[in-house]
Amino acid sequence: MISVDATDFEPSELQRVMRGLPDIAIDDDLVKLPMIGLEPGHSFKLVIVLSGTLADVKQKVEVDGELRDGQITTRQGRERIRPDTLFWGGLTAICAGAFAVVLLLNNVTPFTKLPQGIACVPGALTAEGSSAFGRAATDLAGAYGAYCPAASIKVRTPGSREGLQRLVDAGSQARQLALADGRFDEFPQLVPEPLAIVPFTFVVSDNVPIDTLSLVDARRIFTGSARIWSDVTGNPSDTGEIRVVGRSTTSGTRRTLEQYVLGAPGSPVRQAGATSDSCRDRRPEFTDRQPIVCELGSTADLIDRVSTLDDSIGYADVSDVEQATGVKKITLEHRNPTLEDIRAGYQFWTVEYVYTYSRPEPGIPARRVPRLPADRRRSQQDGGFRVLRLRR
């Protein structure tokens, strides 16, 4: 095993409980969890990166049992991701520059000759933050570990803001970095470097009667002024209540939505506040005149909830949506989250940043990240960004 992390906490307060406990430990082929008291309905997910992949050899992972309802069971549960995407082919982001941190190596094959210009650096490194960028980071960290077994890279995805706060809490001596969707200027002690372009998309359950959203309707849905799908389609027969499945306030994905879709650069508009815990029904204190809105802590949880909940809509990074089942991707103003359409004005994207306390020195598993060329950035304007010419 290369790394292990706990994620997808339900309820989200479990994440804070876990932070106060000893770290999850790896002992050869055994994962040791700290003692934690779980109530009925509580859950979290373990993400374990395995080594041992041979070039051109497909691997099969068998699950003999699961913990469910407080017991070990062999009952098969519904998969969140198709089996053929187990090793996540491709990046979450449209990479816009070379990431010299050894965490990210694009399109590498384990147990082959080390690519030219990449050196193995022994030691430990922890990368925490964006769940939208988690698949790319975990995949590539595992590939680097296969090349360089003396390096240990852990990837954790509690969300952009939480990852930044953990970096601050760890202190300047920690071998740690944070990955964040967009810039977070409220952490002035940290040094941001642009890393990649991350495109996002709206995602709906299969029964939702739309294929595209106008900017106006997207704003109406996520600020709570549209409650019934007929408010969007104009068809009186579309009587289903819109169930908004959003991310928590610590999410960089939500921050991107509020900054570039619901609002304008420099003038974000907040997503409607949560009125539901289940994403299906309102809490007792809310009336039928208020929208159904829930907040989830991770990209995986959001996509999973949308896939199992009729009339629901959410948002996530493109790669995770394209690898999920039971959901469909929705265009914005008939534009897709592609590099071509981003050039043409597609708004729901951001720059992924890697944050450190200072520029890392050579000889540790985090080295300087080259700056993104000027024509690949979102430039500062009135506290926000505007799209410049992009080259892949």
Coordinates of C-alpha atoms in Angstrom, one line a residue:
M1 CA 0.0 0.0 0.0
I2 CA 1.2 3.5 -0.9
S3 CA -1.2 5.7 1.0
V4 CA -4.5 5.7 2.8
D5 CA -6.9 8.5 3.6
A6 CA -10.4 8.9 5.1
T7 CA -12.9 10.9 3.2
D8 CA -16.7 11.3 2.5
F9 CA -17.6 11.8 6.2
E10 CA -21.3 11.5 7.1
P11 CA -22.1 13.6 9.0
S12 CA -19.4 16.1 8.1
E13 CA -18.6 16.7 11.8
L14 CA -16.8 13.3 11.8
Q15 CA -14.0 14.9 9.9
R16 CA -13.2 17.2 12.8
V17 CA -13.4 14.3 15.2
M18 CA -10.9 12.3 13.1
R19 CA -8.5 15.3 13.0
G20 CA -8.1 15.0 16.8
L21 CA -7.2 11.3 16.7
P22 CA -3.9 9.5 15.7
D23 CA -3.2 9.2 12.0
I24 CA -4.3 6.2 10.1
A25 CA -1.3 3.9 9.9
I26 CA -0.1 1.5 7.3
D27 CA 1.7 -1.6 8.5
D28 CA 2.8 -3.7 5.5
D29 CA -0.6 -5.0 4.2
L30 CA -2.6 -3.8 7.2
V31 CA -4.4 -0.5 7.7
K32 CA -4.8 0.4 11.3
L33 CA -7.7 2.8 12.1
P34 CA -7.9 4.9 15.3
M35 CA -10.7 4.1 17.7
I36 CA -13.7 6.3 16.8
G37 CA -17.2 6.1 18.2
L38 CA -19.7 5.8 15.3
E39 CA -23.5 6.2 15.8
P40 CA -26.1 4.5 13.6
G41 CA -26.0 6.2 10.2
H42 CA -22.5 7.5 10.5
S43 CA -20.0 6.6 7.9
F44 CA -16.7 7.5 6.1
K45 CA -14.8 6.1 3.2
L46 CA -11.2 4.8 3.1
V47 CA -9.3 5.6 -0.1
I48 CA -6.3 3.2 -0.4
V49 CA -3.7 3.5 -3.1
L50 CA -2.0 0.2 -3.9
S51 CA 1.3 -0.5 -5.5
G52 CA 2.5 -3.4 -7.6
T53 CA 1.0 -2.6 -11.0
L54 CA 3.0 -4.1 -13.8
A55 CA 3.3 -2.5 -17.2
D56 CA 0.6 -3.6 -19.7
V57 CA -1.0 -5.9 -17.1
K58 CA -4.6 -5.3 -16.0
Q59 CA -5.2 -5.7 -12.3
K60 CA -8.4 -7.0 -10.6
V61 CA -9.3 -5.9 -7.1
E62 CA -11.6 -8.2 -5.2
V63 CA -13.6 -7.1 -2.2
D64 CA -14.4 -10.1 0.1
G65 CA -16.5 -8.1 2.5
E66 CA -17.7 -4.6 3.6
L67 CA -18.5 -3.0 6.9
R68 CA -22.2 -2.1 6.8
D69 CA -24.8 -1.6 9.5
G70 CA -22.2 -2.3 12.1
Q71 CA -21.3 -5.7 10.8
I72 CA -18.9 -7.3 8.2
T73 CA -21.0 -8.3 5.2
T74 CA -20.4 -9.8 1.8
R75 CA -23.6 -8.3 0.4
Q76 CA -22.8 -6.4 -2.8
G77 CA -23.4 -2.6 -2.6
R78 CA -23.9 -0.2 -5.5
E79 CA -20.7 0.9 -7.1
R80 CA -20.0 4.6 -7.3
I81 CA -17.6 4.3 -10.2
R82 CA -17.6 1.8 -13.0
P83 CA -14.9 -1.0 -12.6
D84 CA -13.2 0.0 -15.8
T85 CA -12.3 3.4 -14.3
L86 CA -10.6 2.0 -11.2
F87 CA -7.3 3.4 -12.2
W88 CA -8.7 6.7 -13.4
G89 CA -7.3 7.2 -16.9
G90 CA -6.5 10.8 -17.5
L91 CA -6.4 14.0 -15.4
T92 CA -9.2 15.8 -13.7
A93 CA -7.8 19.0 -15.0
I94 CA -6.7 20.4 -18.3
C95 CA -3.0 20.8 -17.3
A96 CA -1.7 24.2 -18.3
G97 CA 1.9 23.9 -17.2
A98 CA 4.6 21.5 -16.0
F99 CA 4.1 20.6 -12.3
A100 CA 7.7 20.1 -11.1
V101 CA 6.5 18.8 -7.7
V102 CA 7.1 15.1 -7.9
L103 CA 3.5 14.6 -6.9
L104 CA 2.2 14.9 -10.5
L105 CA 3.7 12.9 -13.4
N106 CA 1.4 12.9 -16.4
N107 CA 0.8 9.6 -18.3
V108 CA 3.5 7.5 -16.7
T109 CA 3.6 3.7 -16.6
P110 CA 4.9 2.0 -13.4
F111 CA 8.1 -0.1 -13.5
T112 CA 9.4 1.5 -16.7
K113 CA 12.4 3.7 -17.2
L114 CA 12.1 7.0 -15.3
P115 CA 11.1 9.8 -17.7
Q116 CA 13.9 12.2 -18.7
G117 CA 14.1 15.3 -16.5
I118 CA 12.4 13.6 -13.5
A119 CA 14.5 12.5 -10.5
C120 CA 13.5 10.3 -7.6
V121 CA 13.6 12.2 -4.3
P122 CA 13.3 10.1 -1.1
G123 CA 11.2 11.3 1.8
A124 CA 7.6 12.0 2.8
L125 CA 5.1 14.5 1.4
T126 CA 1.5 15.1 2.2
A127 CA -0.8 16.9 -0.2
E128 CA -4.2 18.0 1.1
G129 CA -7.1 20.0 -0.3
S130 CA -9.3 20.0 -3.4
S131 CA -11.5 16.9 -3.8
A132 CA -12.0 18.0 -7.5
F133 CA -8.3 17.5 -8.1
G134 CA -8.1 14.5 -5.9
R135 CA -8.3 11.8 -8.6
A136 CA -5.5 13.3 -10.6
A137 CA -3.3 13.9 -7.6
T138 CA -3.9 10.4 -6.1
D139 CA -3.3 8.7 -9.5
L140 CA -0.1 10.4 -10.2
A141 CA 1.2 10.2 -6.6
G142 CA 0.8 6.4 -6.9
A143 CA 2.6 6.4 -10.2
Y144 CA 5.5 8.3 -8.7
G145 CA 5.6 5.9 -5.8
A146 CA 5.9 3.0 -8.3
Y147 CA 8.9 4.7 -9.9
C148 CA 10.4 5.8 -6.6
P149 CA 9.6 3.5 -3.7
A150 CA 11.8 5.6 -1.3
A151 CA 9.2 8.4 -1.6
S152 CA 6.0 8.4 0.3
I153 CA 3.3 10.7 -0.9
K154 CA -0.1 10.9 0.9
V155 CA -3.0 12.6 -0.8
R156 CA -6.0 13.8 1.3
T157 CA -9.0 15.6 -0.1
P158 CA -11.0 17.4 2.7
G159 CA -11.7 20.4 0.4
S160 CA -9.7 23.4 -0.7
R161 CA -10.2 25.6 2.3
E162 CA -9.7 22.8 4.8
G163 CA -6.5 21.7 3.1
L164 CA -5.1 25.2 3.3
Q165 CA -6.1 25.4 7.0
R166 CA -4.4 22.1 7.7
L167 CA -1.2 23.4 6.0
V168 CA -1.3 26.5 8.3
D169 CA -1.9 24.3 11.3
A170 CA 1.0 22.0 10.4
G171 CA 3.4 24.8 10.4
S172 CA 6.2 25.9 8.1
Q173 CA 8.5 22.9 9.0
A174 CA 6.0 20.3 7.8
R175 CA 6.6 18.5 4.5
Q176 CA 3.1 19.4 3.3
L177 CA 1.4 21.3 0.6
A178 CA -2.2 22.2 -0.2
L179 CA -4.2 22.0 -3.5
A180 CA -6.9 24.6 -3.9
D181 CA -9.5 25.4 -6.6
G182 CA -8.7 29.1 -7.2
R183 CA -6.8 31.6 -5.1
F184 CA -7.5 32.0 -1.4
D185 CA -6.1 35.3 -0.4
E186 CA -7.1 34.9 3.2
F187 CA -4.0 32.8 3.8
P188 CA -1.3 35.5 3.2
Q189 CA 1.4 33.4 4.9
L190 CA 1.2 30.8 2.1
V191 CA 2.8 30.9 -1.3
P192 CA 0.5 30.0 -4.2
E193 CA 1.6 28.7 -7.6
P194 CA -0.7 28.1 -10.6
L195 CA -0.8 24.5 -11.6
A196 CA -3.6 23.6 -13.9
I197 CA -7.0 24.6 -15.4
V198 CA -9.9 22.7 -13.8
P199 CA -13.2 22.7 -15.7
F200 CA -16.5 22.1 -13.8
T201 CA -19.9 21.2 -15.0
F202 CA -23.5 21.0 -13.8
V203 CA -24.8 17.4 -13.3
V204 CA -28.4 16.2 -12.9
S205 CA -30.2 12.9 -12.3
D206 CA -31.3 11.0 -15.3
N207 CA -34.9 12.1 -15.1
V208 CA -34.3 15.8 -15.2
P209 CA -35.8 17.2 -18.4
I210 CA -33.0 19.5 -19.5
D211 CA -29.7 19.3 -21.4
T212 CA -28.5 22.8 -21.0
L213 CA -28.9 25.8 -18.7
S214 CA -28.8 29.4 -19.4
L215 CA -26.7 31.5 -17.1
V216 CA -29.9 33.2 -15.8
D217 CA -31.6 29.8 -15.0
A218 CA -28.4 28.5 -13.3
R219 CA -28.5 31.5 -11.1
R220 CA -32.2 31.1 -10.3
I221 CA -31.7 27.4 -9.4
F222 CA -28.7 27.8 -7.1
T223 CA -29.9 31.0 -5.4
G224 CA -33.3 29.4 -4.7
S225 CA -35.7 31.5 -6.8
A226 CA -36.6 28.5 -9.1
R227 CA -38.2 25.6 -7.1
I228 CA -40.0 23.5 -9.7
W229 CA -38.5 22.2 -12.9
S230 CA -41.3 23.9 -14.9
D231 CA -39.9 27.2 -13.7
V232 CA -36.9 26.4 -15.9
T233 CA -38.4 24.4 -18.8
G234 CA -41.7 26.3 -19.1
N235 CA -43.5 23.0 -19.4
P236 CA -46.4 22.7 -16.8
S237 CA -46.0 18.9 -16.8
D238 CA -42.5 19.2 -15.3
T239 CA -43.8 19.2 -11.7
G240 CA -40.8 17.7 -9.9
E241 CA -39.3 19.9 -7.2
I242 CA -35.7 20.9 -7.9
R243 CA -33.4 19.4 -5.3
V244 CA -30.1 21.3 -5.2
V245 CA -27.2 19.2 -4.1
G246 CA -24.3 21.6 -3.3
R247 CA -20.9 21.6 -1.7
S248 CA -20.1 22.9 1.7
T249 CA -18.7 26.4 2.3
T250 CA -15.1 25.0 2.5
S251 CA -15.2 23.8 -1.1
G252 CA -13.2 25.5 -3.8
T253 CA -15.7 24.2 -6.4
R254 CA -18.6 26.0 -4.7
R255 CA -16.4 29.1 -4.4
T256 CA -15.8 28.9 -8.2
L257 CA -19.6 28.6 -8.8
E258 CA -20.3 31.6 -6.6
Q259 CA -17.6 33.7 -8.2
Y260 CA -17.9 33.0 -11.9
V261 CA -21.5 31.6 -12.4
L262 CA -23.8 33.0 -9.8
G263 CA -21.9 36.3 -9.5
A264 CA -19.3 38.2 -11.4
P265 CA -15.5 38.5 -10.9
G266 CA -15.0 40.3 -7.7
S267 CA -18.7 40.2 -6.7
P268 CA -19.6 36.6 -5.8
V269 CA -23.2 35.6 -5.0
R270 CA -23.8 33.0 -2.4
Q271 CA -25.5 29.7 -3.1
A272 CA -28.8 29.4 -1.3
G273 CA -28.4 28.1 2.3
A274 CA -29.1 24.5 3.2
T275 CA -32.7 23.6 4.0
S276 CA -32.3 19.8 4.0
D277 CA -30.1 17.2 5.5
S278 CA -31.2 14.3 3.3
C279 CA -31.3 16.4 0.0
R280 CA -34.8 14.9 -0.4
D281 CA -37.0 16.6 2.2
R282 CA -36.9 20.0 4.0
R283 CA -36.0 20.3 7.6
P284 CA -39.1 20.9 9.8
E285 CA -38.4 24.6 10.3
F286 CA -38.6 25.3 6.6
T287 CA -41.8 25.8 4.5
D288 CA -42.8 24.5 1.1
R289 CA -42.1 28.0 -0.3
Q290 CA -38.4 27.5 0.3
P291 CA -36.1 25.5 -2.0
I292 CA -34.7 22.1 -1.2
V293 CA -30.9 22.6 -0.8
C294 CA -28.4 20.3 0.9
E295 CA -24.6 20.6 1.3
L296 CA -22.1 17.7 1.0
G297 CA -18.5 17.6 1.9
S298 CA -16.9 15.9 -1.2
T299 CA -17.2 15.6 -5.0
A300 CA -17.8 11.8 -4.7
D301 CA -20.7 12.3 -2.2
L302 CA -22.3 14.9 -4.4
I303 CA -22.3 12.8 -7.5
D304 CA -23.4 9.8 -5.6
R305 CA -26.4 11.7 -4.1
V306 CA -27.4 13.1 -7.5
S307 CA -27.3 9.7 -9.1
T308 CA -29.8 8.3 -6.6
L309 CA -32.1 11.2 -6.2
D310 CA -34.7 12.2 -8.8
D311 CA -35.1 15.8 -9.8
S312 CA -31.7 16.7 -8.4
I313 CA -28.9 19.0 -9.7
G314 CA -25.4 19.6 -8.5
Y315 CA -21.9 20.5 -9.8
A316 CA -18.5 18.9 -10.0
D317 CA -15.3 18.6 -11.9
V318 CA -15.7 17.1 -15.4
S319 CA -13.6 14.0 -14.9
D320 CA -15.5 12.7 -11.9
V321 CA -18.8 13.4 -13.7
E322 CA -17.7 11.6 -16.9
Q323 CA -16.7 8.5 -14.9
A324 CA -19.9 8.3 -12.9
T325 CA -23.2 6.4 -13.8
G326 CA -26.8 7.5 -13.2
V327 CA -26.1 11.1 -13.9
K328 CA -25.9 13.4 -17.0
K329 CA -23.7 16.4 -17.7
I330 CA -25.5 19.7 -18.5
T331 CA -24.0 22.4 -20.7
L332 CA -24.0 26.1 -19.8
E333 CA -25.3 28.4 -22.5
H334 CA -24.9 25.5 -24.9
R335 CA -21.1 25.5 -24.2
N336 CA -19.2 22.5 -22.9
P337 CA -16.4 22.4 -20.3
T338 CA -13.7 22.0 -22.9
L339 CA -10.6 24.0 -23.7
E340 CA -12.1 25.2 -26.9
D341 CA -15.3 26.4 -25.2
I342 CA -13.4 28.0 -22.3
R343 CA -11.6 30.1 -25.0
A344 CA -15.1 30.9 -26.4
G345 CA -16.4 32.1 -23.0
Y346 CA -17.5 29.1 -20.9
Q347 CA -17.4 30.4 -17.4
F348 CA -17.4 27.5 -15.0
W349 CA -13.7 26.8 -14.6
T350 CA -10.8 27.9 -12.4
V351 CA -7.1 27.7 -12.0
E352 CA -5.8 25.0 -9.6
Y353 CA -3.1 26.3 -7.2
V354 CA -0.6 24.5 -5.1
Y355 CA 0.2 26.2 -1.8
T356 CA 3.3 26.0 0.3
Y357 CA 4.9 28.1 3.1
S358 CA 7.8 29.0 0.9
R359 CA 9.3 27.8 -2.3
P360 CA 10.5 24.3 -1.5
E361 CA 14.2 23.6 -1.8
P362 CA 15.7 20.8 -4.0
G363 CA 16.2 17.5 -2.2
I364 CA 12.7 17.1 -0.7
P365 CA 9.6 15.6 -2.4
A366 CA 8.3 19.1 -3.2
R367 CA 10.2 21.3 -5.6
R368 CA 9.5 24.6 -7.3
V369 CA 6.4 24.7 -9.5
P370 CA 7.0 26.9 -12.6
R371 CA 4.7 29.8 -13.0
L372 CA 1.9 29.5 -15.6
P373 CA 2.7 31.5 -18.7
A374 CA 0.8 34.7 -18.8
D375 CA -1.5 33.6 -21.6
R376 CA -2.7 30.7 -19.6
R377 CA -3.8 32.6 -16.5
R378 CA -6.9 34.3 -15.4
S379 CA -5.7 37.9 -14.9
Q380 CA -6.6 40.1 -12.0
Q381 CA -9.3 42.7 -12.7
D382 CA -11.4 44.4 -10.0
G383 CA -10.5 41.6 -7.6
G384 CA -11.6 38.9 -9.9
F385 CA -10.5 37.3 -13.1
R386 CA -11.1 37.4 -16.8
V387 CA -10.3 34.8 -19.4
L388 CA -7.2 35.3 -21.5
R389 CA -6.1 33.4 -24.6
L390 CA -5.4 29.8 -23.6
R391 CA -3.0 27.3 -25.1
R392 CA -2.8 23.7 -24.1

